[in-house]
Amino acid sequence: DGGITQSPKYLFRKEGQNVTLSCEQNLNHDAMYWYRQDPGQGLRLIYYSQIVNDFQKGDIAEGYSVSREKKESFPLTVTSAQKNPTAFYLCASSKTGEWGTQYFGPGTRLLVL
Amino acid sequence: KNEVEQSPQNLTAQEGEFITINCSYSVGISALHWLQQHPGGGIVSLFMLSSGKKKHGRLIATINIQEKHSSLHITASHPRDSAVYICAHRALGETSGSRLTFGEGTQLTVNP
């Protein structure tokens, strides 16, 4: 079955630690996205990529980094520079172009110890 | 101020009731999406529309481009419809693929 997966489901971060969230899709989609969701707020875009080896900052990129070395994979690293990382992180993918419906992964909940 | 405003923020209904969730936006758009987020966090796309009305089962989505307003209706609501419903749009002139702007969501609870 085609789909988009994220791991782990829960992740704990210690002070000063970088952590990486995994996102993999087998839908053959060119575009991939990372969102952050906080209680009472809409999803906010962290980074997006429209093609392999290229990615763009979203609205809240500070303290985060990404890579897009393969079409199927778009990992997100939450660096120690992100001072308030506790949130629910969602990855999505879509076909490029105006009419691309986004397909979401199940999410990763990041908690700070 | 969010470009996408949803109302109500929270909605409680009895099973069988007709439900309406509203979405207003302030910019020209090329497409509007309705999404459903389950209690576990997973998000499913329900509709993508740019004009008129779409129906899928008990769900109906409408949009009025001139008034910058969309509604999501649920007929004969059921407890399994309990979820957060999210409105999102793709702005006109958006060149970054399918980049969307999201509303804060409407928490729907349907009681048996």
mmCIF file of C-alpha atoms in Angstrom:
data_model
loop_
_atom_site.group_PDB
_atom_site.id
_atom_site.type_symbol
_atom_site.label_atom_id
_atom_site.label_comp_id
_atom_site.label_asym_id
_atom_site.label_seq_id
_atom_site.Cartn_x
_atom_site.Cartn_y
_atom_site.Cartn_z
ATOM 1 C CA ASP A 1 0.000 0.000 0.000
ATOM 2 C CA GLY A 2 1.231 3.493 -0.822
ATOM 3 C CA GLY A 3 1.576 5.899 2.028
ATOM 4 C CA ILE A 4 3.666 8.174 4.153
ATOM 5 C CA THR A 5 5.306 7.048 7.385
ATOM 6 C CA GLN A 6 6.900 8.902 10.255
ATOM 7 C CA SER A 7 9.057 7.604 13.052
ATOM 8 C CA PRO A 8 9.269 7.518 15.931
ATOM 9 C CA LYS A 9 5.761 8.150 17.240
ATOM 10 C CA TYR A 10 7.159 9.723 20.422
ATOM 11 C CA LEU A 11 10.592 11.291 20.838
ATOM 12 C CA PHE A 12 12.275 12.738 23.894
ATOM 13 C CA ARG A 13 14.966 15.367 23.690
ATOM 14 C CA LYS A 14 17.453 16.397 26.343
ATOM 15 C CA GLU A 15 18.826 19.909 26.692
ATOM 16 C CA GLY A 16 21.429 20.704 24.053
ATOM 17 C CA GLN A 17 20.635 17.630 21.999
ATOM 18 C CA ASN A 18 19.840 17.453 18.300
ATOM 19 C CA VAL A 19 17.153 14.951 17.296
ATOM 20 C CA THR A 20 16.061 13.760 13.862
ATOM 21 C CA LEU A 21 12.522 12.898 12.832
ATOM 22 C CA SER A 22 12.085 10.499 9.959
ATOM 23 C CA CYS A 23 9.604 10.875 7.084
ATOM 24 C CA GLU A 24 9.337 8.400 4.212
ATOM 25 C CA GLN A 25 6.827 8.190 1.358
ATOM 26 C CA ASN A 26 6.287 5.664 -1.430
ATOM 27 C CA LEU A 27 3.674 7.687 -3.303
ATOM 28 C CA ASN A 28 6.205 8.902 -5.883
ATOM 29 C CA HIS A 29 5.470 12.485 -4.845
ATOM 30 C CA ASP A 30 7.963 15.187 -5.696
ATOM 31 C CA ALA A 31 6.922 17.636 -2.956
ATOM 32 C CA MET A 32 7.317 17.066 0.768
ATOM 33 C CA TYR A 33 6.557 19.280 3.760
ATOM 34 C CA TRP A 34 7.191 19.517 7.496
ATOM 35 C CA TYR A 35 4.645 21.159 9.774
ATOM 36 C CA ARG A 36 4.559 21.930 13.458
ATOM 37 C CA GLN A 37 1.276 21.831 15.393
ATOM 38 C CA ASP A 38 0.829 23.496 18.784
ATOM 39 C CA PRO A 39 -2.377 23.486 20.842
ATOM 40 C CA GLY A 40 -4.844 26.118 19.678
ATOM 41 C CA GLN A 41 -2.852 26.979 16.559
ATOM 42 C CA GLY A 42 -3.068 26.005 12.933
ATOM 43 C CA LEU A 43 -0.359 23.934 11.318
ATOM 44 C CA ARG A 44 2.740 26.025 10.606
ATOM 45 C CA LEU A 45 5.148 25.234 7.800
ATOM 46 C CA ILE A 46 8.750 24.579 8.834
ATOM 47 C CA TYR A 47 10.401 23.513 5.564
ATOM 48 C CA TYR A 48 9.273 22.195 2.215
ATOM 49 C CA SER A 49 10.923 20.581 -0.767
ATOM 50 C CA GLN A 50 9.607 20.465 -4.304
ATOM 51 C CA ILE A 51 12.359 18.297 -5.748
ATOM 52 C CA VAL A 52 15.323 16.205 -4.682
ATOM 53 C CA ASN A 53 18.348 18.175 -3.469
ATOM 54 C CA ASP A 54 16.317 21.349 -3.075
ATOM 55 C CA PHE A 55 14.338 22.708 -0.124
ATOM 56 C CA GLN A 56 12.964 26.025 1.068
ATOM 57 C CA LYS A 57 12.359 27.588 4.466
ATOM 58 C CA GLY A 58 8.793 27.895 5.608
ATOM 59 C CA ASP A 59 7.389 30.287 8.181
ATOM 60 C CA ILE A 60 9.192 28.931 11.269
ATOM 61 C CA ALA A 61 12.469 27.415 10.037
ATOM 62 C CA GLU A 62 14.728 28.766 12.794
ATOM 63 C CA GLY A 63 16.210 25.963 14.879
ATOM 64 C CA TYR A 64 15.404 23.283 12.311
ATOM 65 C CA SER A 65 17.264 21.720 9.385
ATOM 66 C CA VAL A 66 16.314 19.286 6.627
ATOM 67 C CA SER A 67 17.828 17.307 3.781
ATOM 68 C CA ARG A 68 16.338 15.819 0.626
ATOM 69 C CA GLU A 69 18.884 13.391 -0.767
ATOM 70 C CA LYS A 70 16.263 10.928 -1.980
ATOM 71 C CA LYS A 71 12.784 11.461 -3.405
ATOM 72 C CA GLU A 72 11.277 9.170 -0.790
ATOM 73 C CA SER A 73 12.849 10.709 2.299
ATOM 74 C CA PHE A 74 12.717 14.122 3.982
ATOM 75 C CA PRO A 75 14.184 13.956 7.511
ATOM 76 C CA LEU A 76 13.828 16.893 9.896
ATOM 77 C CA THR A 77 16.472 17.698 12.512
ATOM 78 C CA VAL A 78 15.426 19.702 15.539
ATOM 79 C CA THR A 79 18.601 21.391 16.690
ATOM 80 C CA SER A 80 19.554 22.676 20.121
ATOM 81 C CA ALA A 81 18.912 26.176 18.751
ATOM 82 C CA GLN A 82 15.174 25.465 18.802
ATOM 83 C CA LYS A 83 14.328 26.651 22.307
ATOM 84 C CA ASN A 84 10.738 25.450 22.418
ATOM 85 C CA PRO A 85 10.664 22.169 20.496
ATOM 86 C CA THR A 86 7.793 20.477 22.336
ATOM 87 C CA ALA A 87 5.108 20.027 19.685
ATOM 88 C CA PHE A 88 3.450 17.582 17.307
ATOM 89 C CA TYR A 89 5.325 17.327 14.004
ATOM 90 C CA LEU A 90 3.578 16.305 10.805
ATOM 91 C CA CYS A 91 5.147 15.399 7.496
ATOM 92 C CA ALA A 92 3.186 15.553 4.251
ATOM 93 C CA SER A 93 3.747 14.945 0.571
ATOM 94 C CA SER A 94 2.002 15.900 -2.642
ATOM 95 C CA LYS A 95 2.319 15.960 -6.378
ATOM 96 C CA THR A 96 3.748 19.275 -7.517
ATOM 97 C CA GLY A 97 1.527 21.828 -9.076
ATOM 98 C CA GLU A 98 -1.523 23.751 -8.123
ATOM 99 C CA TRP A 99 -3.865 20.842 -7.539
ATOM 100 C CA GLY A 100 -1.729 18.640 -5.353
ATOM 101 C CA THR A 101 -3.682 17.231 -2.435
ATOM 102 C CA GLN A 102 -1.376 16.763 0.532
ATOM 103 C CA TYR A 103 -1.113 13.355 2.170
ATOM 104 C CA PHE A 104 -0.082 13.388 5.814
ATOM 105 C CA GLY A 105 1.935 11.010 7.930
ATOM 106 C CA PRO A 106 0.767 9.934 11.409
ATOM 107 C CA GLY A 107 2.971 12.492 13.176
ATOM 108 C CA THR A 108 5.734 12.496 15.782
ATOM 109 C CA ARG A 109 5.231 13.986 19.228
ATOM 110 C CA LEU A 110 8.447 15.558 20.532
ATOM 111 C CA LEU A 111 8.837 16.142 24.248
ATOM 112 C CA VAL A 112 11.676 17.852 26.082
ATOM 113 C CA LEU A 113 13.064 16.177 29.206
ATOM 114 C CA LYS B 1 -4.225 37.448 12.622
ATOM 115 C CA ASN B 2 -4.588 34.145 10.822
ATOM 116 C CA GLU B 3 -5.566 34.481 7.193
ATOM 117 C CA VAL B 4 -7.981 31.594 7.711
ATOM 118 C CA GLU B 5 -10.706 31.919 10.347
ATOM 119 C CA GLN B 6 -12.860 28.976 11.372
ATOM 120 C CA SER B 7 -16.031 28.977 13.423
ATOM 121 C CA PRO B 8 -17.027 27.653 15.793
ATOM 122 C CA GLN B 9 -13.825 26.657 17.605
ATOM 123 C CA ASN B 10 -15.672 23.918 19.460
ATOM 124 C CA LEU B 11 -18.943 22.219 18.581
ATOM 125 C CA THR B 12 -20.895 19.578 20.481
ATOM 126 C CA ALA B 13 -23.821 17.820 18.810
ATOM 127 C CA GLN B 14 -26.167 14.941 19.398
ATOM 128 C CA GLU B 15 -26.055 11.955 17.092
ATOM 129 C CA GLY B 16 -28.186 12.545 14.009
ATOM 130 C CA GLU B 17 -27.877 16.332 13.990
ATOM 131 C CA PHE B 18 -26.938 18.350 10.915
ATOM 132 C CA ILE B 19 -23.613 20.097 11.468
ATOM 133 C CA THR B 20 -22.068 23.135 9.790
ATOM 134 C CA ILE B 21 -18.496 24.360 10.187
ATOM 135 C CA ASN B 22 -17.535 27.661 8.617
ATOM 136 C CA CYS B 23 -14.294 28.943 7.128
ATOM 137 C CA SER B 24 -13.510 32.509 6.051
ATOM 138 C CA TYR B 25 -10.338 33.727 4.413
ATOM 139 C CA SER B 26 -8.969 37.076 3.397
ATOM 140 C CA VAL B 27 -6.917 36.524 0.239
ATOM 141 C CA GLY B 28 -7.639 35.321 -3.261
ATOM 142 C CA ILE B 29 -7.236 31.587 -3.464
ATOM 143 C CA SER B 30 -6.814 28.931 -6.102
ATOM 144 C CA ALA B 31 -8.025 26.036 -3.953
ATOM 145 C CA LEU B 32 -9.549 25.384 -0.560
ATOM 146 C CA HIS B 33 -9.066 22.174 1.416
ATOM 147 C CA TRP B 34 -11.012 20.561 4.213
ATOM 148 C CA LEU B 35 -9.076 18.126 6.383
ATOM 149 C CA GLN B 36 -10.003 15.856 9.261
ATOM 150 C CA GLN B 37 -7.652 15.203 12.170
ATOM 151 C CA HIS B 38 -8.397 12.125 14.247
ATOM 152 C CA PRO B 39 -7.816 12.011 18.033
ATOM 153 C CA GLY B 40 -4.548 10.144 17.465
ATOM 154 C CA GLY B 41 -3.232 13.006 15.355
ATOM 155 C CA GLY B 42 -3.436 11.601 11.831
ATOM 156 C CA ILE B 43 -4.800 13.960 9.173
ATOM 157 C CA VAL B 44 -6.901 12.961 6.189
ATOM 158 C CA SER B 45 -7.814 15.190 3.278
ATOM 159 C CA LEU B 46 -11.606 15.328 2.826
ATOM 160 C CA PHE B 47 -12.121 17.802 0.001
ATOM 161 C CA MET B 48 -10.264 20.112 -2.325
ATOM 162 C CA LEU B 49 -12.452 22.610 -4.142
ATOM 163 C CA SER B 50 -12.205 25.855 -6.056
ATOM 164 C CA SER B 51 -15.872 26.498 -6.792
ATOM 165 C CA GLY B 52 -19.368 25.249 -6.110
ATOM 166 C CA LYS B 53 -20.006 22.167 -4.045
ATOM 167 C CA LYS B 54 -18.631 18.676 -3.509
ATOM 168 C CA LYS B 55 -20.262 15.725 -1.762
ATOM 169 C CA HIS B 56 -18.813 12.535 -0.356
ATOM 170 C CA GLY B 57 -21.132 10.322 1.606
ATOM 171 C CA ARG B 58 -22.575 12.373 4.462
ATOM 172 C CA LEU B 59 -20.088 15.201 3.967
ATOM 173 C CA ILE B 60 -20.747 18.241 1.798
ATOM 174 C CA ALA B 61 -18.342 21.114 1.167
ATOM 175 C CA THR B 62 -19.342 24.396 -0.424
ATOM 176 C CA ILE B 63 -17.397 27.473 -1.389
ATOM 177 C CA ASN B 64 -18.334 31.028 -2.360
ATOM 178 C CA ILE B 65 -15.274 32.582 -3.985
ATOM 179 C CA GLN B 66 -16.754 36.106 -4.102
ATOM 180 C CA GLU B 67 -17.543 36.071 -0.389
ATOM 181 C CA LYS B 68 -14.300 34.252 0.506
ATOM 182 C CA HIS B 69 -16.232 31.709 2.524
ATOM 183 C CA SER B 70 -16.550 27.937 2.674
ATOM 184 C CA SER B 71 -18.680 25.584 4.736
ATOM 185 C CA LEU B 72 -18.396 21.934 5.649
ATOM 186 C CA HIS B 73 -21.679 20.167 6.396
ATOM 187 C CA ILE B 74 -22.164 16.784 7.991
ATOM 188 C CA THR B 75 -25.589 15.196 7.663
ATOM 189 C CA ALA B 76 -26.889 12.602 10.127
ATOM 190 C CA SER B 77 -23.858 13.057 12.371
ATOM 191 C CA HIS B 78 -22.409 10.060 14.196
ATOM 192 C CA PRO B 79 -20.015 9.736 17.152
ATOM 193 C CA ARG B 80 -17.328 8.495 14.746
ATOM 194 C CA ASP B 81 -17.399 11.956 13.126
ATOM 195 C CA SER B 82 -15.841 13.361 16.310
ATOM 196 C CA ALA B 83 -12.561 14.922 15.206
ATOM 197 C CA VAL B 84 -10.898 18.249 14.475
ATOM 198 C CA TYR B 85 -11.880 19.680 11.099
ATOM 199 C CA ILE B 86 -9.335 21.970 9.483
ATOM 200 C CA CYS B 87 -9.764 24.430 6.644
ATOM 201 C CA ALA B 88 -6.735 25.374 4.530
ATOM 202 C CA HIS B 89 -6.161 27.320 1.358
ATOM 203 C CA ARG B 90 -3.620 27.763 -1.401
ATOM 204 C CA ALA B 91 -3.260 31.464 -2.182
ATOM 205 C CA LEU B 92 -3.405 32.815 -5.721
ATOM 206 C CA GLY B 93 0.089 33.475 -6.988
ATOM 207 C CA GLU B 94 1.588 30.912 -4.636
ATOM 208 C CA THR B 95 4.557 29.585 -6.558
ATOM 209 C CA SER B 96 5.789 27.048 -4.027
ATOM 210 C CA GLY B 97 3.932 23.970 -5.126
ATOM 211 C CA SER B 98 0.986 23.097 -2.934
ATOM 212 C CA ARG B 99 1.925 25.326 0.019
ATOM 213 C CA LEU B 100 -1.138 25.792 2.214
ATOM 214 C CA THR B 101 -2.250 28.193 4.953
ATOM 215 C CA PHE B 102 -4.235 26.493 7.718
ATOM 216 C CA GLY B 103 -7.010 27.511 10.059
ATOM 217 C CA GLU B 104 -6.847 26.596 13.735
ATOM 218 C CA GLY B 105 -9.426 23.859 13.389
ATOM 219 C CA THR B 106 -12.885 23.129 14.792
ATOM 220 C CA GLN B 107 -13.162 20.461 17.459
ATOM 221 C CA LEU B 108 -16.357 18.481 16.839
ATOM 222 C CA THR B 109 -17.789 16.121 19.439
ATOM 223 C CA VAL B 110 -20.848 14.055 18.553
ATOM 224 C CA ASN B 111 -22.534 12.413 21.523
ATOM 225 C CA PRO B 112 -24.600 9.221 21.188
#
